[in-house]
Coordinates of C-alpha atoms in Angstrom, one line a residue:
Chain V
M1 CA 7.1 -3.8 20.7
K2 CA 8.0 -1.5 23.4
P3 CA 5.6 -1.3 26.4
L4 CA 2.7 1.5 25.8
N5 CA 1.5 3.6 28.9
G6 CA 2.5 0.7 31.0
L7 CA -0.2 -1.4 29.3
R8 CA 2.1 -4.3 27.6
T9 CA -0.5 -4.1 24.5
H10 CA 1.4 -6.8 22.8
Q11 CA 0.9 -9.1 25.3
V12 CA -2.7 -8.3 26.0
R13 CA -3.4 -8.6 22.3
D14 CA -2.3 -12.5 22.7
D15 CA -4.9 -12.6 25.1
F16 CA -7.9 -12.2 22.4
P17 CA -8.6 -14.9 20.2
V18 CA -10.6 -13.1 17.7
L19 CA -6.9 -11.1 17.1
R20 CA -5.3 -14.3 16.4
N21 CA -7.8 -15.8 14.1
N22 CA -8.1 -12.1 12.4
P23 CA -4.5 -11.2 12.2
H24 CA -5.5 -8.2 9.8
L25 CA -8.4 -6.9 11.4
V26 CA -7.9 -3.3 13.2
Y27 CA -10.8 -3.6 15.4
L28 CA -12.1 -0.2 16.2
D29 CA -16.0 -0.6 17.2
S30 CA -15.6 -1.9 21.0
T31 CA -17.8 1.0 22.3
A32 CA -20.4 -1.4 20.5
T33 CA -19.2 -4.9 21.6
S34 CA -15.5 -5.3 23.0
L35 CA -13.7 -8.7 22.2
K36 CA -13.5 -11.2 25.1
P37 CA -10.0 -12.6 26.3
Q38 CA -9.6 -16.4 26.6
C39 CA -10.1 -16.2 30.1
V40 CA -13.7 -15.3 29.8
I41 CA -14.1 -17.9 27.1
D42 CA -12.7 -20.6 29.2
K43 CA -14.9 -19.4 32.3
I44 CA -18.1 -20.2 30.0
N45 CA -16.6 -23.5 29.3
E46 CA -15.8 -24.1 32.7
Y47 CA -19.2 -23.8 33.9
Y48 CA -21.1 -25.8 30.8
S49 CA -18.2 -28.3 31.0
H50 CA -18.0 -29.0 34.9
Y51 CA -21.2 -27.6 36.7
S52 CA -23.6 -26.6 34.2
A53 CA -26.6 -27.0 36.9
N54 CA -29.3 -24.4 37.9
I55 CA -28.7 -22.2 40.5
H56 CA -30.5 -21.9 44.3
R57 CA -32.4 -24.7 43.5
G58 CA -30.6 -27.9 43.8
I59 CA -29.3 -29.8 47.1
Y60 CA -26.4 -31.6 45.0
E61 CA -23.1 -30.6 44.5
L62 CA -23.1 -29.3 41.1
S63 CA -25.8 -26.7 41.9
D64 CA -24.3 -25.8 44.8
R65 CA -21.0 -25.0 42.9
A66 CA -23.2 -23.0 40.0
S67 CA -25.1 -21.2 42.7
S68 CA -21.4 -20.3 44.6
E69 CA -19.7 -19.2 41.2
Y70 CA -23.0 -16.7 40.6
E71 CA -22.8 -15.2 44.1
R72 CA -19.4 -14.8 43.7
S73 CA -19.7 -12.8 40.6
R74 CA -22.0 -10.8 42.3
E75 CA -19.5 -10.2 45.0
L76 CA -16.9 -9.1 42.5
V77 CA -18.9 -6.9 40.3
A78 CA -19.8 -5.0 43.7
R79 CA -16.6 -4.8 44.4
Y80 CA -15.7 -3.2 40.9
I81 CA -17.9 -0.4 40.8
H82 CA -17.5 0.0 44.9
A83 CA -21.1 -0.9 45.9
S84 CA -21.4 -1.3 49.7
Y85 CA -23.4 -4.8 49.8
P86 CA -23.0 -7.3 46.7
E87 CA -26.9 -7.5 47.4
E88 CA -26.8 -4.2 45.7
I89 CA -26.5 -5.5 42.3
V90 CA -29.0 -7.0 40.4
F91 CA -27.9 -9.5 37.4
V92 CA -29.5 -8.0 34.2
R93 CA -29.0 -8.7 30.5
N94 CA -27.6 -5.8 29.8
T95 CA -27.6 -1.9 30.3
T96 CA -31.0 -1.2 28.1
E97 CA -32.9 -3.9 30.3
A98 CA -31.6 -2.3 33.4
L99 CA -32.8 1.2 32.4
N100 CA -36.0 -0.4 31.3
L101 CA -36.6 -2.3 34.5
L102 CA -36.3 1.0 36.2
A103 CA -38.8 2.9 34.0
Y104 CA -41.3 0.1 34.5
A105 CA -41.0 -1.0 38.1
L106 CA -40.0 2.0 39.6
G107 CA -41.2 5.0 37.5
R108 CA -44.7 3.8 36.8
E109 CA -44.9 3.4 40.7
I110 CA -44.0 7.1 41.9
L111 CA -44.5 9.6 38.7
D112 CA -47.5 11.0 38.7
K113 CA -49.1 13.7 36.5
G114 CA -47.3 16.7 36.7
D115 CA -44.0 15.1 38.0
E116 CA -41.1 15.7 36.1
V117 CA -38.2 13.5 34.3
V118 CA -34.9 14.7 33.1
S119 CA -32.5 13.0 30.6
T120 CA -30.2 14.5 28.5
I121 CA -29.7 15.2 24.5
A122 CA -26.3 12.8 24.9
D123 CA -28.0 10.0 26.1
H124 CA -27.9 6.7 24.7
H125 CA -31.8 5.8 23.5
S126 CA -31.6 3.1 26.0
N127 CA -31.7 5.9 28.9
F128 CA -34.0 8.4 26.9
I129 CA -36.7 6.3 25.4
P130 CA -37.9 4.7 28.7
W131 CA -38.3 8.4 29.9
Q132 CA -39.7 9.8 27.3
Q133 CA -42.4 7.1 26.9
L134 CA -42.7 7.0 30.6
A135 CA -43.4 10.8 30.9
T136 CA -45.8 10.8 27.9
E137 CA -47.7 7.7 29.5
V138 CA -48.3 9.3 32.7
G139 CA -48.7 12.5 31.5
A140 CA -45.3 13.9 33.2
V141 CA -43.3 16.9 31.7
F142 CA -40.1 15.1 30.1
K143 CA -37.2 17.9 30.1
V144 CA -34.1 17.1 28.1
I145 CA -30.7 19.0 28.8
D146 CA -29.2 19.7 26.0
V147 CA -25.1 20.0 25.1
N148 CA -23.0 22.9 23.5
E149 CA -21.0 22.8 20.5
Q150 CA -18.4 21.1 22.4
G151 CA -20.4 18.4 23.7
K152 CA -20.3 19.7 27.3
L153 CA -23.9 19.4 28.7
E154 CA -25.7 23.0 29.6
L155 CA -26.3 22.4 33.1
G156 CA -27.9 26.3 34.0
E157 CA -26.2 28.9 36.2
P158 CA -26.3 28.3 38.8
L159 CA -26.2 24.5 38.5
L160 CA -29.1 22.9 37.8
N161 CA -31.4 26.1 37.8
G162 CA -34.4 25.6 36.3
I163 CA -33.7 22.0 35.0
V164 CA -34.1 20.3 38.3
T165 CA -37.1 21.4 40.3
K166 CA -39.0 20.0 44.1
R167 CA -41.3 18.1 41.1
T168 CA -38.0 16.4 39.5
K169 CA -38.7 12.9 40.6
I170 CA -36.0 11.3 37.9
L171 CA -33.1 12.5 36.9
A172 CA -31.2 10.1 34.2
L173 CA -27.7 10.9 33.1
P174 CA -25.2 9.6 30.9
H175 CA -21.4 8.8 32.3
I176 CA -19.8 9.0 29.5
S177 CA -21.2 9.5 25.7
N178 CA -20.9 6.8 23.3
V179 CA -20.8 9.4 20.6
L180 CA -18.4 12.2 21.9
G181 CA -16.7 10.2 24.3
I182 CA -17.0 13.1 27.0
R183 CA -17.1 12.2 30.7
Y184 CA -19.8 14.0 32.4
P185 CA -19.7 15.2 36.1
V186 CA -22.2 13.0 37.6
K187 CA -21.2 13.3 41.1
E188 CA -22.0 17.1 40.8
I189 CA -25.0 16.9 39.0
I190 CA -26.3 14.4 41.3
A191 CA -25.4 16.2 44.5
Q192 CA -26.9 19.4 43.1
A193 CA -29.9 17.4 42.1
K194 CA -30.5 16.2 45.5
K195 CA -30.0 19.7 47.2
I196 CA -32.7 21.3 45.1
N197 CA -34.8 17.8 45.9
P198 CA -33.6 15.2 48.3
D199 CA -36.2 12.7 47.0
I200 CA -34.9 12.8 43.6
I201 CA -34.3 9.5 41.9
T202 CA -31.0 9.5 40.0
I203 CA -30.0 7.2 37.3
V204 CA -26.5 6.9 35.8
D205 CA -26.1 5.0 32.4
A206 CA -22.6 3.4 32.8
A207 CA -22.3 1.6 29.8
Q208 CA -19.2 3.5 28.1
S209 CA -17.6 4.2 31.6
A210 CA -17.6 0.9 33.4
P211 CA -15.1 -0.8 30.6
H212 CA -13.0 2.0 31.0
T213 CA -12.5 4.0 34.3
V214 CA -12.9 3.7 38.0
I215 CA -16.5 3.8 39.1
D216 CA -17.4 4.2 42.8
V217 CA -21.2 4.5 42.9
Q218 CA -20.8 5.7 46.5
D219 CA -18.6 8.5 45.7
I220 CA -21.1 9.2 42.5
G221 CA -23.7 9.2 45.1
C222 CA -26.4 7.7 42.2
D223 CA -29.5 5.9 43.5
F224 CA -29.0 3.8 40.6
L225 CA -26.2 2.8 38.1
A226 CA -26.6 0.6 34.9
F227 CA -24.1 -1.5 32.5
S228 CA -23.5 -4.5 30.4
G229 CA -21.2 -6.9 30.3
H230 CA -20.0 -7.5 26.7
K231 CA -18.7 -3.9 26.6
M232 CA -16.1 -4.7 29.1
L233 CA -14.3 -7.7 27.9
G234 CA -17.5 -9.8 29.4
P235 CA -20.2 -12.2 27.5
T236 CA -23.2 -11.0 26.0
G237 CA -26.6 -11.5 27.8
V238 CA -25.5 -10.2 30.9
G239 CA -25.1 -6.7 32.5
A240 CA -26.2 -5.3 35.9
L241 CA -27.8 -2.8 37.7
Y242 CA -27.0 -1.1 41.1
G243 CA -29.2 0.6 43.3
T244 CA -28.6 1.4 46.8
S245 CA -30.7 -1.2 49.4
K246 CA -32.8 1.3 50.4
R247 CA -34.3 1.7 46.8
L248 CA -34.4 -1.7 45.8
T249 CA -36.0 -2.7 49.0
Q250 CA -38.6 -0.1 48.5
M251 CA -39.1 -1.0 44.7
S252 CA -41.7 -3.6 43.5
P253 CA -40.7 -6.7 41.4
F254 CA -40.4 -6.5 37.6
L255 CA -41.0 -9.8 36.0
F256 CA -43.0 -12.6 38.5
G257 CA -41.9 -16.2 38.5
G258 CA -39.3 -18.5 39.7
G259 CA -36.5 -17.7 42.0
M260 CA -38.2 -14.5 43.6
V261 CA -40.5 -15.8 45.6
E262 CA -41.0 -16.3 49.4
D263 CA -44.7 -17.9 49.5
V264 CA -47.3 -17.9 47.2
E265 CA -51.0 -18.1 48.5
L266 CA -54.0 -18.7 46.3
S267 CA -54.5 -15.1 46.6
F268 CA -51.4 -13.4 47.3
S269 CA -47.7 -13.9 46.8
S270 CA -45.1 -12.7 48.9
F271 CA -41.3 -12.1 47.2
Q272 CA -37.6 -12.5 48.2
P273 CA -35.6 -9.5 49.1
P274 CA -33.4 -7.9 46.5
P275 CA -31.5 -9.0 44.5
A276 CA -33.7 -12.2 44.2
K277 CA -36.6 -10.0 43.7
F278 CA -35.5 -8.9 40.4
E279 CA -34.2 -11.8 39.4
A280 CA -37.2 -14.0 38.4
G281 CA -36.4 -16.9 36.0
T282 CA -33.3 -18.7 35.3
P283 CA -30.6 -16.1 34.5
A284 CA -27.6 -16.3 31.9
I285 CA -25.8 -18.3 34.9
G286 CA -22.6 -18.8 32.4
E287 CA -22.4 -15.4 31.3
V288 CA -22.5 -14.3 34.8
I289 CA -20.0 -16.5 36.0
A290 CA -17.5 -15.3 33.1
L291 CA -18.1 -11.8 33.8
R292 CA -16.5 -12.1 36.8
A293 CA -13.4 -13.5 34.7
A294 CA -13.6 -10.3 32.8
V295 CA -13.8 -8.2 35.7
E296 CA -11.1 -9.8 37.6
Y297 CA -9.2 -9.2 34.1
L298 CA -9.6 -5.4 34.0
E299 CA -8.8 -5.1 38.0
Q300 CA -5.5 -6.8 37.2
M301 CA -4.7 -4.3 34.5
D302 CA -5.7 -1.3 36.3
L303 CA -8.2 0.8 35.0
K304 CA -6.0 3.8 35.2
E305 CA -4.0 2.5 33.1
V306 CA -6.7 1.4 30.7
E307 CA -8.3 4.7 30.7
R308 CA -4.8 6.3 30.2
H309 CA -3.9 4.2 27.3
E310 CA -7.2 4.6 25.7
K311 CA -7.0 8.6 26.2
E312 CA -3.5 8.8 24.9
L313 CA -4.5 6.6 21.9
A314 CA -7.7 9.2 21.1
T315 CA -5.2 12.0 21.3
Y316 CA -3.0 10.5 19.2
A317 CA -5.6 9.2 16.4
T318 CA -7.2 12.8 16.7
S319 CA -4.1 14.8 15.7
Q320 CA -3.3 12.5 12.8
L321 CA -7.0 12.8 11.8
M322 CA -6.8 16.4 11.8
S323 CA -3.1 16.6 10.4
E324 CA -3.7 14.5 7.6
F325 CA -7.6 15.9 6.4
G326 CA -7.7 19.5 7.9
D327 CA -11.0 20.9 7.5
T328 CA -12.4 17.8 5.6
I329 CA -12.5 16.0 8.8
H330 CA -15.1 17.1 11.8
I331 CA -14.8 15.4 14.9
L332 CA -17.9 15.6 17.1
G333 CA -17.5 17.5 20.5
D334 CA -14.7 18.5 22.3
I335 CA -11.2 17.0 20.4
C336 CA -9.2 17.9 23.9
E337 CA -10.5 15.6 26.7
R338 CA -11.9 12.5 25.7
F339 CA -12.0 8.5 25.8
G340 CA -11.2 6.6 23.2
I341 CA -14.2 7.4 21.0
I342 CA -13.8 9.4 18.2
S343 CA -17.1 10.6 16.0
F344 CA -16.5 12.0 13.0
T345 CA -17.8 13.0 9.5
F346 CA -15.8 13.2 6.5
G347 CA -15.9 15.3 3.5
D348 CA -19.1 15.0 1.3
H349 CA -19.1 11.2 2.2
H350 CA -21.9 8.9 3.6
P351 CA -20.9 7.0 6.9
H352 CA -22.2 4.1 5.4
D353 CA -19.5 4.3 2.1
I354 CA -16.8 5.3 4.6
A355 CA -17.4 2.3 6.9
Q356 CA -17.5 0.0 3.5
I357 CA -14.5 0.9 2.2
L358 CA -12.4 1.0 5.7
S359 CA -14.0 -2.3 6.2
D360 CA -12.5 -3.3 2.6
N361 CA -9.4 -2.2 4.0
N362 CA -9.7 -4.4 7.5
V363 CA -10.9 -1.5 9.6
A364 CA -13.8 -2.2 11.9
V365 CA -15.5 0.9 12.6
R366 CA -19.3 1.7 13.5
A367 CA -21.8 3.8 10.9
G368 CA -24.6 5.2 11.9
H369 CA -26.5 7.1 14.4
H370 CA -25.2 5.2 17.2
C371 CA -28.6 5.0 18.8
A372 CA -28.2 8.7 19.9
I373 CA -30.4 9.9 17.1
P374 CA -31.1 13.3 19.1
L375 CA -27.5 14.4 19.7
H376 CA -26.9 13.6 15.5
K377 CA -30.1 15.8 15.1
R378 CA -28.8 18.2 17.6
Y379 CA -25.5 18.5 15.5
G380 CA -27.4 18.8 12.3
I381 CA -26.7 15.6 10.9
Q382 CA -27.7 12.6 10.3
S383 CA -25.2 9.7 11.2
S384 CA -21.6 9.8 11.5
C385 CA -18.4 7.2 11.5
R386 CA -17.4 5.9 14.8
A387 CA -14.0 4.8 15.9
S388 CA -13.3 3.6 19.4
F389 CA -10.1 2.3 20.9
Y390 CA -9.9 -0.1 23.6
I391 CA -7.1 -2.0 25.5
Y392 CA -6.2 -3.8 22.6
N393 CA -5.5 -1.1 20.2
T394 CA -2.3 0.3 19.1
H395 CA -0.9 3.0 17.3
A396 CA -0.9 1.2 14.5
D397 CA -4.6 0.6 14.4
A398 CA -4.8 4.8 14.2
D399 CA -2.4 4.8 11.4
A400 CA -4.1 2.1 9.8
L401 CA -7.6 4.1 10.1
V402 CA -6.0 7.1 8.5
A403 CA -4.3 5.3 5.6
A404 CA -7.9 3.6 5.0
L405 CA -9.5 6.9 5.0
H406 CA -7.1 8.1 2.6
M407 CA -8.8 5.2 0.4
V408 CA -12.0 6.3 0.9
N409 CA -11.0 9.7 -0.8
K410 CA -9.3 8.2 -3.5
I411 CA -11.9 5.6 -4.4
L412 CA -15.3 8.2 -3.8
G413 CA -13.2 11.1 -4.9
Chain O
M1 CA -15.1 -7.2 -5.9
S2 CA -15.6 -3.4 -4.4
L3 CA -19.1 -2.4 -4.3
Y4 CA -17.6 0.8 -5.8
S5 CA -17.6 -0.2 -9.7
E6 CA -17.1 2.7 -11.8
D7 CA -20.9 2.5 -13.0
I8 CA -21.9 3.2 -9.5
L9 CA -19.9 5.9 -8.8
Y10 CA -20.5 7.6 -11.9
H11 CA -24.2 7.2 -11.1
Y12 CA -23.6 8.5 -7.4
H13 CA -21.9 11.5 -8.7
H14 CA -24.2 12.1 -11.3
P15 CA -27.6 10.8 -10.6
S16 CA -30.7 10.4 -13.3
H17 CA -33.8 11.9 -12.1
F18 CA -32.6 13.6 -9.4
G19 CA -35.3 16.2 -8.4
T20 CA -38.6 16.7 -7.9
L21 CA -41.8 17.0 -10.6
S22 CA -44.3 19.8 -10.6
H23 CA -47.2 17.5 -11.0
P24 CA -46.8 14.2 -9.8
T25 CA -49.5 11.3 -9.9
C26 CA -48.2 10.0 -6.6
S27 CA -45.6 10.0 -4.4
S28 CA -44.0 8.8 -1.4
D29 CA -41.5 9.1 1.4
V30 CA -39.0 6.4 2.9
K31 CA -36.6 6.1 5.6
N32 CA -33.6 3.6 6.5
S33 CA -33.9 3.6 10.2
I34 CA -30.1 2.5 10.5
C35 CA -28.7 5.5 9.4
G36 CA -31.0 8.2 8.9
D37 CA -31.4 8.3 5.2
S38 CA -34.6 9.2 3.4
I39 CA -35.5 9.3 -0.1
T40 CA -38.4 10.8 -1.7
M41 CA -39.8 9.6 -4.8
E42 CA -42.4 11.4 -7.0
I43 CA -44.4 9.5 -10.3
R44 CA -46.1 11.1 -12.8
L45 CA -48.2 8.5 -14.7
D46 CA -49.8 8.7 -18.1
G47 CA -52.6 5.9 -18.6
G48 CA -50.7 3.6 -16.1
V49 CA -47.5 4.2 -17.6
V50 CA -44.3 6.1 -16.0
A51 CA -44.2 9.6 -17.8
D52 CA -41.6 11.2 -15.5
I53 CA -40.0 9.8 -12.3
A54 CA -37.7 11.7 -9.7
F55 CA -36.5 11.0 -6.7
S56 CA -34.6 13.6 -4.0
G57 CA -33.4 13.3 -0.3
H58 CA -29.9 12.0 1.3
G59 CA -28.3 8.8 1.2
C60 CA -25.1 6.8 0.2
A61 CA -23.1 5.8 -2.7
I62 CA -25.4 2.5 -2.9
S63 CA -28.6 4.0 -2.3
I64 CA -28.3 7.1 -4.8
A65 CA -27.1 4.9 -7.6
A66 CA -29.7 2.6 -7.2
A67 CA -32.6 5.1 -7.3
S68 CA -30.8 6.7 -10.4
L69 CA -30.4 3.1 -12.2
L70 CA -34.2 2.5 -11.0
S71 CA -35.5 5.6 -12.2
E72 CA -34.1 5.0 -15.4
F73 CA -35.6 1.6 -15.6
A74 CA -38.6 2.6 -14.4
M75 CA -39.2 5.3 -17.2
N76 CA -41.9 4.0 -20.0
K77 CA -43.1 1.0 -17.8
S78 CA -46.3 0.4 -16.6
K79 CA -47.5 0.1 -13.0
V80 CA -48.2 -3.5 -13.3
E81 CA -44.8 -4.3 -14.8
L82 CA -42.9 -1.9 -11.9
M83 CA -45.1 -3.7 -8.7
K84 CA -43.3 -7.1 -9.9
I85 CA -39.7 -6.3 -9.7
D86 CA -37.8 -7.3 -6.8
S87 CA -34.6 -7.1 -5.0
D88 CA -33.2 -9.3 -7.8
R89 CA -33.5 -6.7 -10.2
I90 CA -32.0 -4.1 -8.4
M91 CA -29.0 -6.5 -7.9
S92 CA -28.9 -6.9 -11.6
L93 CA -29.0 -2.9 -12.1
L94 CA -26.3 -2.5 -9.4
G95 CA -24.4 -5.1 -11.1
I96 CA -22.2 -6.0 -8.0
E97 CA -22.8 -8.2 -5.2
I98 CA -24.4 -6.5 -2.3
S99 CA -23.4 -7.6 1.5
A100 CA -26.5 -8.3 3.6
A101 CA -25.4 -5.1 5.8
R102 CA -25.9 -2.7 2.5
L103 CA -29.0 -4.6 1.2
K104 CA -31.3 -1.9 2.9
C105 CA -29.5 1.0 1.5
A106 CA -29.6 -1.0 -2.1
L107 CA -33.3 -1.7 -1.8
L108 CA -34.8 2.0 -0.3
P109 CA -35.5 3.1 -3.9
L110 CA -37.5 0.1 -4.4
E111 CA -39.2 0.5 -1.7
A112 CA -40.2 3.9 -2.3
L113 CA -41.3 3.3 -6.0
H114 CA -43.6 0.4 -4.6
K115 CA -44.9 2.5 -1.8
A116 CA -45.7 5.5 -4.3
L117 CA -47.3 3.3 -7.2
E118 CA -49.5 1.6 -4.4
K119 CA -51.1 4.8 -4.1
V120 CA -52.7 5.1 -7.4

C-alpha cells in the first residue's frame, strides 16, 4: 500500500489491536470514541503491573513513581495544547465532567439574575444543557447562537452584535461540531467577546478538536478548554480541563475530600492551590498515565498530517457518496470544508435501519442525534447517521461505506 | 439472520392500522430517547375489548413493523389480556432475533399500548 498523505496508514493500522482482532471491521465511529493503540494499552498495563500505588500519598518508591508518571502526564497534556503551565491542567473524567465542573464551581458563583449565558445550537449537549440549566436556576438569560444551512454560526454583523453584551458572563463555544465536522473561528469570536466585555468567561469544548488538530490555548485566548482522552487514542475515564492560572485560582473547589486539602479545622478548611484543589479523591491514575502515551503517539505522528489525512478522506468519501447516490443522500452542513465527520440522511430510510444494515456489512457508524438534539431540530430532522474518519481509516473504508449503502437500498427498497 | 425479513419489510412498507381514530377511548405518546422516534397509539374499547386501534408517528422498520403486528394482534383482545403481554410476545410476533441495541425500537409500540390502556 502506498503512503497516504504522509501518514503511513498501513503501519498505523498495525498499532491498533482492535483492527487486528476484527480484520473485517470498518470502524467509522471515532467521533464517539477512538480505537486505542498498543502503546496506550501497554502503558495502562505498566501502571497496574509495576507501580500501581496511589499518588501524592506514599513516601515509598512505588507511590513516588506513580506520582511522577501522573505529573509527567500533566506536563505533556499542557504542552500538547500549549498551556503556559502544567498547573493549568485539571484531570477530570471527560469533557462532560469538565464543563459541568465549570457550571457548578464557577457559574453558580458568578452568575446573577438578569445576567446572560451564551451557547450555540451547534454545541454537544454537554456544552449546552449545563448552561441552560444554570441560567434557569439563577434566573439568567440563556442565549443560543444559531447556525445557517451550511452549519456556520450566525455571529451577527458586526461580529457578536446583539449576542454578547456587558451582561454576558459566560460564552461557551464548540471548537469543532461533532455533527458537522466544521471548525468554528473561536479565536476571533473570543477576541471580539472580550472587547465587548473584558470580564467575560470564555469556554471552548475541544472534544472534537483535540484528537484532530493543533490546539494552542494561548493563541485562542480562552479562559477554559475541555477535552476527553478517549476520543484521542487515550483510555476512557480521563479528560482534561484547561483553565488559566488566574481563573483556576479564583474558583472555589467543586468536590471536597482527600488530596485537595491544605488544612482542616473543626469549623473551617483551607485548600490546595490548583490543580490539586479540583482533583479530590483518587483519580483515574492508570488512565491519566496512559493518556500521555496517546499524546506522545499523536505528537510523533504530527497533528498537521492527521488533519490533512482526515480532511482528504472526508472529501473523498463525500464525493463518492454524492456521485453514487445524488440527491438521495443529504449531508448536513457545508460539504467543502470539514474534518473527518460526515452526518447524513439517506432517502427515506431511518438512520437506525441504515446503521443496522451497515453493521451487517461490518461498517460501524453512529445513528441517532449524536447528543445534539437542538441542531437536528434546527435542520428539521430527528436523527442522522454519522460516519467519522481518523488516522487508521483508508479510502477502502470510504468505499466500504458506499458499498454498504447500496445494500441498504437493496434491502429496504 | 438479518432483521429485515420479508415479513418485517412488508409491515414496514404497508403498516396495518396506521393512522388515527375519530373517537378513541384512550391514547398515548411515547418517545425513543436514542433516536427521537415517537409513536402515538389510539384505542377504542368496547366493553373492555379493543374494537379499533391505530398508531401514527415516525419510526424505523423495526418499530413500525412491531406497531403494525401488535395492532393486528390487539384487535378484539381484552385490556386484561393485553396488559399481560411482554417482550417475548413482541419477539414472537416479529419472528426475528433482536439485538440489545434495537430492543427499545421493538418494544416502543408495546410501551405505547400499555401506557394507553393504563389510562382506562
